[in-house]
XYZ file of C-alpha atoms in Angstrom:
586
model
C 0.000 0.000 0.000
C 1.381 3.454 -0.999
C 1.722 6.170 1.616
C 1.444 9.775 0.532
C 4.830 11.516 0.122
C 5.196 14.457 2.506
C 5.398 17.086 -0.231
C 2.037 16.164 -1.762
C -1.299 17.895 -1.516
C -4.213 15.801 -0.150
C -5.314 13.109 -2.593
C -8.653 13.976 -4.222
C -11.614 11.659 -4.020
C -12.456 9.693 -7.162
C -14.841 11.187 -9.666
C -18.523 10.505 -8.968
C -20.570 11.829 -11.817
C -24.066 10.348 -11.610
C -25.250 11.963 -14.797
C -22.140 10.714 -16.528
C -22.942 7.170 -15.470
C -26.420 7.488 -16.915
C -25.097 8.833 -20.220
C -22.387 6.173 -20.460
C -24.961 3.498 -21.273
C -26.502 5.731 -23.940
C -23.112 6.192 -25.647
C -22.428 2.436 -25.608
C -25.914 1.758 -27.009
C -25.412 4.401 -29.711
C -22.133 2.707 -30.725
C -24.008 -0.588 -31.052
C -22.084 -2.162 -28.162
C -25.184 -2.638 -25.974
C -28.740 -3.631 -26.868
C -31.715 -1.716 -25.339
C -32.424 -4.860 -23.252
C -28.866 -4.861 -21.875
C -29.106 -1.149 -21.030
C -32.296 -1.826 -19.068
C -30.723 -4.858 -17.374
C -27.689 -2.827 -16.219
C -29.907 -0.030 -14.852
C -32.000 -2.517 -12.887
C -28.862 -4.218 -11.506
C -27.440 -0.841 -10.500
C -30.579 -0.114 -8.437
C -30.819 -3.615 -6.910
C -27.106 -4.139 -6.122
C -25.855 -0.554 -5.668
C -22.888 -1.350 -7.927
C -21.488 1.104 -10.480
C -22.641 0.666 -14.068
C -19.105 0.154 -15.379
C -18.442 -2.569 -12.770
C -21.634 -4.391 -13.816
C -20.710 -4.105 -17.515
C -17.264 -5.616 -16.912
C -18.470 -8.312 -14.499
C -21.134 -9.474 -16.952
C -18.601 -9.169 -19.853
C -21.124 -7.111 -21.828
C -18.404 -4.842 -23.256
C -14.620 -4.942 -23.496
C -12.716 -2.735 -21.062
C -11.211 -0.742 -23.955
C -14.643 -0.010 -25.492
C -15.938 1.079 -22.082
C -12.990 3.448 -21.574
C -13.362 4.913 -25.070
C -17.039 5.645 -24.343
C -16.074 7.163 -20.991
C -13.448 9.362 -22.675
C -16.048 10.504 -25.211
C -18.479 11.303 -22.393
C -15.878 13.343 -20.491
C -14.450 15.011 -23.619
C -10.879 13.783 -23.031
C -8.548 11.717 -25.255
C -8.108 7.973 -24.615
C -4.764 6.116 -24.775
C -4.011 2.403 -24.894
C -0.672 2.217 -23.046
C 0.133 -1.167 -24.570
C 0.543 0.461 -27.995
C 2.664 3.530 -27.138
C 6.389 3.941 -26.560
C 7.507 5.653 -23.357
C 9.824 8.639 -23.603
C 12.611 8.324 -20.982
C 12.605 12.138 -20.663
C 8.921 12.188 -19.670
C 9.613 9.666 -16.894
C 12.288 11.944 -15.408
C 9.747 14.789 -15.070
C 7.350 12.911 -12.753
C 8.980 10.708 -10.074
C 7.717 7.164 -9.482
C 6.260 7.934 -6.014
C 4.042 10.673 -7.502
C 2.963 8.410 -10.362
C 1.974 5.637 -7.939
C 0.158 7.981 -5.537
C -1.968 9.718 -8.180
C -2.436 6.647 -10.433
C -0.922 8.245 -13.511
C 2.046 7.750 -15.827
C 3.759 10.207 -18.232
C 4.522 8.778 -21.675
C 5.401 11.594 -24.102
C 7.034 15.003 -23.924
C 7.120 17.752 -26.571
C 10.038 20.097 -25.901
C 8.964 22.627 -28.549
C 5.392 23.018 -27.306
C 6.414 22.380 -23.665
C 3.663 19.768 -23.226
C 3.705 16.539 -21.241
C 1.238 13.749 -22.094
C 0.044 11.883 -18.993
C -2.237 8.827 -18.765
C -4.579 9.088 -15.771
C -7.320 7.050 -14.115
C -9.159 10.354 -13.575
C -8.213 12.913 -16.266
C -10.831 15.382 -14.912
C -8.890 15.815 -11.663
C -7.947 19.469 -12.260
C -6.206 19.848 -8.887
C -3.709 17.080 -9.694
C -3.161 18.452 -13.212
C -2.475 21.954 -11.815
C -0.090 20.467 -9.226
C 1.832 18.561 -11.950
C 2.051 21.663 -14.170
C 3.643 23.645 -11.331
C 6.042 20.811 -10.512
C 7.188 20.042 -14.072
C 6.888 23.438 -15.774
C 5.058 21.749 -18.657
C 1.437 22.029 -19.807
C -0.226 18.682 -18.987
C -2.305 16.877 -21.620
C -4.387 14.380 -19.619
C -5.439 11.088 -21.241
C -7.821 8.467 -19.888
C -6.302 4.984 -19.480
C -7.213 1.844 -17.566
C -6.017 1.513 -13.969
C -4.502 -1.899 -14.795
C -2.472 -0.523 -17.718
C -1.273 2.463 -15.663
C -0.113 0.241 -12.793
C 1.660 -2.127 -15.172
C 3.235 0.801 -17.028
C 4.549 2.285 -13.752
C 6.067 -1.062 -12.760
C 7.581 -1.732 -16.167
C 8.615 1.747 -17.296
C 10.117 3.113 -14.089
C 11.653 -0.163 -12.986
C 12.645 -1.356 -16.437
C 16.272 -1.293 -17.324
C 15.489 -0.064 -20.845
C 14.172 3.347 -19.834
C 16.204 3.565 -16.628
C 19.585 3.055 -18.346
C 18.670 5.238 -21.319
C 17.397 7.985 -18.998
C 20.692 8.000 -17.094
C 22.650 8.185 -20.337
C 20.442 11.020 -21.623
C 20.973 12.942 -18.384
C 24.717 12.786 -19.043
C 24.295 14.078 -22.599
C 21.982 16.843 -21.278
C 24.639 18.031 -18.847
C 26.831 18.885 -21.797
C 29.034 15.824 -21.846
C 28.055 14.993 -25.433
C 30.053 17.159 -27.811
C 28.886 18.313 -31.204
C 30.603 16.728 -34.177
C 31.443 19.227 -36.924
C 33.827 16.849 -38.699
C 34.461 13.124 -39.096
C 37.414 12.924 -36.678
C 35.388 14.643 -33.969
C 32.403 12.358 -34.644
C 34.457 9.257 -33.812
C 35.208 10.748 -30.362
C 31.518 11.517 -29.742
C 30.423 7.991 -30.682
C 32.892 6.308 -28.345
C 31.625 8.302 -25.370
C 29.976 6.287 -22.609
C 26.402 7.720 -22.827
C 25.850 6.839 -26.499
C 27.583 3.458 -26.192
C 25.357 2.681 -23.207
C 22.166 3.754 -25.016
C 22.993 1.376 -27.898
C 23.976 -1.561 -25.667
C 20.814 -1.103 -23.553
C 18.630 -1.146 -26.680
C 20.338 -4.385 -27.769
C 20.145 -6.035 -24.329
C 16.412 -5.293 -24.086
C 15.893 -6.911 -27.512
C 17.510 -10.129 -26.276
C 15.499 -10.164 -23.022
C 12.196 -9.506 -24.799
C 12.776 -12.240 -27.439
C 12.759 -9.665 -30.279
C 13.776 -10.776 -33.772
C 14.317 -7.239 -35.128
C 15.027 -3.721 -33.849
C 13.847 -0.649 -35.806
C 15.448 2.729 -35.016
C 13.374 5.304 -36.900
C 13.921 9.071 -37.066
C 10.888 11.358 -36.944
C 10.640 15.140 -37.081
C 11.092 15.723 -33.326
C 12.000 12.330 -31.878
C 13.466 8.935 -32.718
C 11.312 5.917 -32.011
C 12.639 2.449 -31.212
C 10.423 -0.494 -32.101
C 10.954 -4.206 -31.488
C 9.459 -7.062 -33.497
C 8.305 -9.514 -30.826
C 6.502 -12.686 -31.964
C 6.200 -11.179 -35.429
C 4.489 -7.925 -34.343
C 6.225 -4.537 -34.100
C 5.909 -2.932 -30.658
C 7.027 0.598 -29.852
C 9.000 0.580 -26.608
C 11.091 3.729 -26.486
C 11.370 7.305 -27.769
C 14.709 9.094 -27.888
C 15.421 12.815 -28.329
C 16.169 13.688 -31.949
C 19.491 15.320 -31.057
C 21.195 11.987 -30.300
C 19.875 10.113 -33.376
C 22.965 10.661 -35.562
C 25.332 9.628 -32.768
C 23.328 6.430 -32.080
C 23.255 5.513 -35.793
C 26.968 6.236 -36.165
C 27.763 4.064 -33.136
C 25.890 1.150 -34.784
C 27.649 1.848 -38.098
C 31.091 1.708 -36.494
C 30.237 -1.605 -34.815
C 29.039 -2.929 -38.212
C 32.129 -1.623 -40.108
C 30.003 0.684 -42.286
C 30.910 4.144 -43.627
C 29.724 6.684 -41.072
C 30.100 9.615 -43.474
C 27.895 7.988 -46.157
C 24.250 8.826 -45.420
C 22.778 9.037 -48.919
C 22.697 5.341 -49.851
C 21.578 2.171 -48.020
C 24.312 0.095 -46.386
C 24.454 -3.456 -45.003
C 26.743 -4.873 -42.340
C 26.891 -7.163 -39.352
C 28.501 -7.467 -35.924
C 28.441 -9.737 -32.884
C 27.080 -8.727 -29.502
C 27.209 -10.634 -26.199
C 24.210 -10.404 -23.837
C 23.735 -12.567 -20.729
C 26.706 -14.692 -21.814
C 25.002 -15.432 -25.149
C 26.546 -14.554 -28.503
C 24.131 -12.722 -30.814
C 24.833 -12.105 -34.488
C 23.285 -8.817 -35.665
C 22.568 -8.147 -39.320
C 22.389 -4.374 -39.838
C 20.677 -2.461 -42.634
C 20.547 1.348 -42.985
C 18.314 3.368 -45.309
C 18.095 7.142 -45.885
C 14.660 8.614 -45.011
C 13.250 12.152 -45.034
C 14.269 12.782 -41.396
C 17.570 10.875 -41.368
C 18.885 7.337 -41.517
C 16.700 4.456 -40.390
C 18.425 1.384 -38.962
C 16.997 -2.131 -38.830
C 18.871 -4.872 -36.980
C 18.012 -8.569 -37.288
C 19.043 -10.648 -34.255
C 20.308 -14.179 -34.792
C 21.397 -16.246 -31.786
C 24.518 -18.242 -32.599
C 23.653 -20.855 -29.971
C 20.097 -21.301 -31.267
C 19.554 -24.786 -32.621
C 17.563 -25.377 -35.779
C 14.065 -26.646 -34.845
C 12.822 -30.032 -36.021
C 9.883 -30.240 -38.443
C 7.375 -31.189 -35.673
C 8.692 -28.283 -33.543
C 7.898 -25.930 -36.438
C 4.278 -27.114 -36.389
C 4.226 -29.786 -39.112
C 2.244 -32.871 -38.092
C -0.029 -35.670 -39.284
C -0.430 -36.211 -43.026
C 1.402 -32.966 -43.894
C 4.497 -34.096 -41.940
C 4.425 -37.592 -43.489
C 4.099 -36.215 -47.033
C 6.914 -33.688 -46.520
C 9.281 -36.221 -44.928
C 8.630 -38.646 -47.760
C 9.458 -35.931 -50.306
C 12.742 -34.866 -48.641
C 14.025 -38.450 -48.362
C 13.773 -39.016 -52.136
C 17.129 -38.940 -53.965
C 16.044 -36.315 -56.526
C 13.273 -33.875 -57.378
C 12.345 -30.301 -56.490
C 10.682 -29.200 -53.233
C 9.393 -25.637 -52.974
C 8.309 -23.724 -49.853
C 5.869 -20.855 -50.498
C 4.712 -17.858 -48.500
C 5.244 -14.104 -48.120
C 8.359 -12.490 -46.609
C 8.738 -13.358 -42.928
C 6.619 -16.515 -43.065
C 9.500 -18.789 -41.958
C 10.282 -20.398 -45.349
C 14.067 -20.413 -44.842
C 13.726 -21.928 -41.348
C 11.646 -24.786 -42.805
C 14.349 -25.423 -45.433
C 17.080 -25.354 -42.754
C 15.073 -27.824 -40.680
C 14.726 -30.184 -43.669
C 18.434 -29.875 -44.560
C 19.611 -30.540 -41.006
C 17.485 -33.716 -41.020
C 18.927 -35.159 -44.255
C 22.499 -33.785 -44.122
C 24.926 -36.633 -43.378
C 28.586 -37.389 -44.142
C 27.414 -39.448 -47.145
C 25.935 -36.512 -49.105
C 27.302 -33.224 -50.451
C 24.885 -30.415 -49.526
C 25.346 -26.949 -51.052
C 23.273 -23.804 -50.500
C 23.150 -20.350 -52.069
C 21.436 -17.823 -49.775
C 20.802 -14.107 -49.420
C 21.982 -13.839 -46.682
C 23.232 -16.932 -44.790
C 21.183 -16.743 -41.577
C 22.251 -19.855 -39.677
C 25.339 -21.965 -40.153
C 24.541 -25.682 -40.490
C 27.272 -28.152 -39.683
C 28.385 -30.215 -42.681
C 26.638 -27.959 -45.212
C 28.531 -25.819 -47.757
C 26.785 -22.443 -47.559
C 27.436 -19.647 -50.053
C 26.170 -16.054 -49.751
C 24.936 -14.065 -52.746
C 27.300 -11.234 -53.740
C 25.902 -9.334 -56.766
C 28.846 -6.873 -56.795
C 31.227 -9.775 -57.379
C 28.843 -11.289 -59.933
C 27.695 -14.073 -57.574
C 23.925 -14.358 -58.066
C 21.498 -17.238 -57.466
C 21.744 -18.288 -61.124
C 25.559 -17.991 -61.468
C 26.112 -19.886 -58.180
C 23.641 -22.590 -59.189
C 25.465 -23.035 -62.494
C 28.793 -23.491 -60.689
C 27.224 -25.819 -58.072
C 26.472 -28.373 -60.792
C 30.249 -28.718 -61.302
C 30.792 -29.316 -57.541
C 29.316 -32.851 -57.510
C 26.359 -31.984 -55.244
C 23.676 -34.398 -54.023
C 21.415 -31.773 -52.447
C 21.133 -28.118 -53.506
C 19.262 -25.334 -51.736
C 18.526 -22.144 -53.677
C 17.408 -19.384 -51.267
C 14.774 -18.041 -53.660
C 13.658 -18.483 -57.254
C 13.496 -14.871 -58.405
C 13.866 -15.030 -62.196
C 13.468 -17.222 -65.270
C 17.133 -18.249 -65.394
C 17.193 -19.458 -61.756
C 13.883 -21.319 -62.291
C 15.219 -23.091 -65.418
C 18.490 -24.054 -63.703
C 16.674 -25.367 -60.590
C 14.386 -27.556 -62.731
C 17.397 -28.761 -64.767
C 19.278 -29.672 -61.556
C 16.261 -31.663 -60.284
C 15.925 -33.471 -63.628
C 19.612 -34.458 -63.632
C 19.392 -36.409 -60.381
C 19.760 -33.778 -57.644
C 17.432 -33.007 -54.747
C 16.653 -29.279 -55.009
C 15.078 -27.081 -52.310
C 13.923 -23.524 -52.907
C 11.381 -20.847 -51.951
C 8.849 -18.896 -53.961
C 6.629 -15.898 -53.163
C 3.094 -17.207 -53.703
C 0.038 -17.102 -51.440
C -0.376 -20.867 -51.213
C 1.048 -24.208 -52.340
C -1.299 -24.448 -55.336
C 0.073 -21.188 -56.779
C 3.654 -22.495 -57.175
C 3.214 -24.416 -60.458
C 1.364 -21.582 -62.306
C 4.040 -19.123 -61.073
C 6.884 -21.314 -62.420
C 5.033 -21.711 -65.733
C 4.841 -17.860 -65.830
C 8.634 -17.961 -65.434
C 8.812 -19.853 -68.764
C 9.296 -23.339 -67.231
C 7.681 -25.883 -69.568
C 4.810 -27.784 -67.875
C 6.180 -31.213 -68.960
C 9.543 -30.408 -67.315
C 7.794 -29.197 -64.165
C 5.734 -32.408 -63.881
C 8.938 -34.470 -64.148
C 10.835 -32.458 -61.522
C 8.394 -31.044 -58.934
C 7.859 -33.429 -55.984
C 6.087 -31.369 -53.316
C 5.094 -27.806 -52.477
C 4.719 -26.466 -48.931
C 2.612 -23.379 -48.162
C 3.131 -21.782 -44.768
C 2.528 -18.853 -42.413
C 3.574 -18.115 -38.822
C 0.996 -17.494 -36.085
C 1.526 -16.419 -32.484
C 0.998 -18.993 -29.734
C -1.473 -18.161 -26.951
C 0.432 -17.320 -23.753
C 0.275 -20.422 -21.495
C 0.413 -18.239 -18.354
C -2.859 -16.392 -19.022
C -4.737 -18.722 -21.399
C -8.490 -18.918 -20.853
C -11.298 -20.865 -22.498
C -14.385 -19.133 -23.918
C -17.463 -19.910 -25.964
C -17.218 -18.134 -29.335
C -20.163 -16.208 -30.844
C -22.434 -18.118 -33.296
C -20.894 -16.549 -36.431
C -17.379 -17.689 -35.381
C -18.682 -21.196 -34.589
C -20.287 -21.329 -38.026
C -17.089 -20.153 -39.748
C -14.903 -22.725 -37.907
C -17.388 -25.523 -38.696
C -17.516 -24.500 -42.369
C -13.709 -24.317 -42.797
C -12.965 -27.571 -40.939
C -15.861 -29.579 -42.399
C -15.491 -33.279 -41.585
C -12.145 -32.679 -39.816
C -14.196 -31.794 -36.722
C -16.875 -34.117 -35.361
C -20.451 -32.892 -34.846
C -20.186 -32.996 -31.050
C -17.172 -30.658 -31.050
C -18.845 -28.339 -33.564
C -21.912 -28.102 -31.335
C -19.996 -27.435 -28.103
C -17.092 -25.553 -29.656
C -14.685 -23.941 -27.196
C -11.858 -21.614 -28.216
C -9.002 -20.027 -26.276
C -7.430 -16.604 -25.820
C -4.768 -14.929 -23.691
C -5.993 -12.392 -21.112
C -2.612 -10.624 -21.119
C -0.046 -10.813 -18.316
C 3.459 -9.642 -17.465
C 4.975 -12.796 -19.032
C 3.589 -11.943 -22.487
C 3.821 -8.151 -22.105
C -0.011 -7.986 -22.003
C -0.345 -9.221 -25.589
C -1.923 -12.595 -24.736
C 0.651 -14.331 -26.966
C 4.017 -15.920 -26.249
C 6.127 -17.542 -28.977
C 5.189 -18.618 -32.501
C 4.308 -21.734 -34.489
C 3.774 -22.461 -38.186
C 0.588 -23.419 -40.006
C 1.157 -25.506 -43.134
C -0.271 -27.144 -46.207
C 1.712 -29.774 -48.149
C 0.767 -30.448 -51.771
C 2.274 -33.630 -53.251
C 2.515 -33.738 -57.033
C 0.718 -36.989 -57.890
C -0.845 -38.142 -61.162
C -3.990 -35.964 -60.811
C -1.986 -32.792 -60.011
C 0.483 -33.573 -62.841
C -2.381 -33.733 -65.371
C -3.641 -30.332 -64.189
C -0.141 -28.796 -64.477
C 0.195 -30.165 -68.053
C -3.126 -28.483 -68.886
C -1.797 -25.210 -67.356
C -4.638 -25.249 -64.805
C -5.177 -22.294 -62.462
C -4.115 -22.283 -58.798
C -7.753 -22.661 -57.645
C -8.250 -25.770 -59.829
C -5.052 -27.331 -58.424
C -6.170 -26.423 -54.881
C -9.560 -28.119 -55.340
C -7.936 -31.303 -56.660
C -5.417 -31.392 -53.787
C -8.142 -30.903 -51.141
C -10.171 -33.676 -52.801
C -7.114 -35.947 -52.416
C -6.945 -35.146 -48.666
C -4.680 -32.097 -48.402
C -5.315 -30.076 -45.237
C -5.167 -26.356 -46.119
C -3.324 -23.699 -44.120
C -6.623 -22.280 -42.858
C -7.730 -25.736 -41.711
C -4.386 -26.442 -40.016
C -4.632 -23.060 -38.286
C -8.222 -23.623 -37.133
C -7.327 -27.096 -35.798
C -4.533 -25.495 -33.767
C -7.027 -22.855 -32.545
C -9.493 -25.558 -31.431
C -6.622 -27.263 -29.557
C -5.749 -23.993 -27.788
C -2.349 -23.520 -29.468
C -3.313 -20.259 -31.223
C -6.415 -18.118 -31.754
C -8.838 -17.838 -34.671
C -7.962 -14.104 -34.933
C -4.287 -14.998 -35.468
C -5.094 -17.510 -38.203
C -7.308 -14.976 -40.005
C -4.612 -12.293 -39.632
C -2.007 -14.300 -41.555
C -3.863 -16.845 -43.682
C -6.893 -15.027 -45.100
C -6.302 -14.015 -48.717
């Protein structure tokens, strides 16, 4: 329990606006979030139980907390903020100490130095006494936002106590006190970059990425600030805002670590460096790009100690797993993995290669770039400047006595023709292709001038895939879905789900907790479809059939589609229907 700090004014009582309560139901009804019957029910319960309307609404799960708060904000004429979607400025946290934030149930999240405004999330944004007190204390004009008590408490615990903002705040304080010099020339810039504050800001950003299981870090300049976003479980989350004045020094520090030219800001650059966090070696792939407000940096994190997952660990199972394993154990043929960028295609290929790579076979890969090093595999990285492209490397591979070849991506007609030729001449060829689903691979290769009769002779199997987030096991809860969702799941799964399960369908979701950073998700898994090229599919390819015709024939033969695989995993509580629809609906 918090005790009031001695320098504080008396804490005001919470807002009790009876008319507001009455109007809150009207706003929710107007938005279509409550029926007239529900409005009447809540009013009767308020009279009979003496409970507040908002407490009844949440207890009975009539509306989501966020919808209720948005209606409340509209009623009070104040802005609403979802603290789970905003980045916290370290400077704003230095303006209001933690004891004040805890006592008044508020948290600052953004500061505008030009306009001298401080954005603060509050449980009671109509508390004018507290706002006036904060304005006198900080010297800034307060912009009060309504936010949920739960989010404010979690934000106080995470933002004030978190090493990310704490370390960065300390470093910024040092730069504010004049320790960071200006850099009029290149020699001077090197001195600035090596200074402790900037080095510490960069290392803290990297350490947080490792702790939060991020796969990428985005450092993006804006007009007045620099925002830092992390891709966690496939979704970008804003976690930090830095003052614009240190952006160039931060970028230059990263460039020096990556052995890039710090004086070249007009063209994109690529580099890499190794970073050690918690005794773990992390390989960082760095990419810079010039934008309107300065250079943007994206860093991909690759753990050197991370082992390549097995096919079942990726999410392949049942018939799809059997069909894929049968295809990769054949001595020759072509296997293609399809999906958009970031759908885990390369990881699936690595998993397959690590399973079949032995001392008895010569495995060669051409990649852009090499992401993981696989023991016993000869991996080559594309280098267009030196004339090493997918097609030129593939041509030279055929003179290296390979048994298994992996081509990172089929991008053009020449690479497609060479890959098919390699498969026809007794090699097992793996590659990726950018198509929506497995059925679209053959028509795409025919568009690339591959003759259908050659494709039928070489293509063994096609895998379509996406990545979905797993429901957090720490806050997973069961719920009964609405009728329209039940109907959709039953329609997509068909006879894959028995009538009893369809009738009493239960789905799962994550409430949100500290373990999953209030997202309700923790970790990721793949959803797959595996199309084997049998006699019926071969006939369709020879006739130059469309992707939808090939899809229908494959489903008729027993192929489980990506949507079906995703929905089955949702029914089992591995992921949610919303996640499957987010990635697999096209």
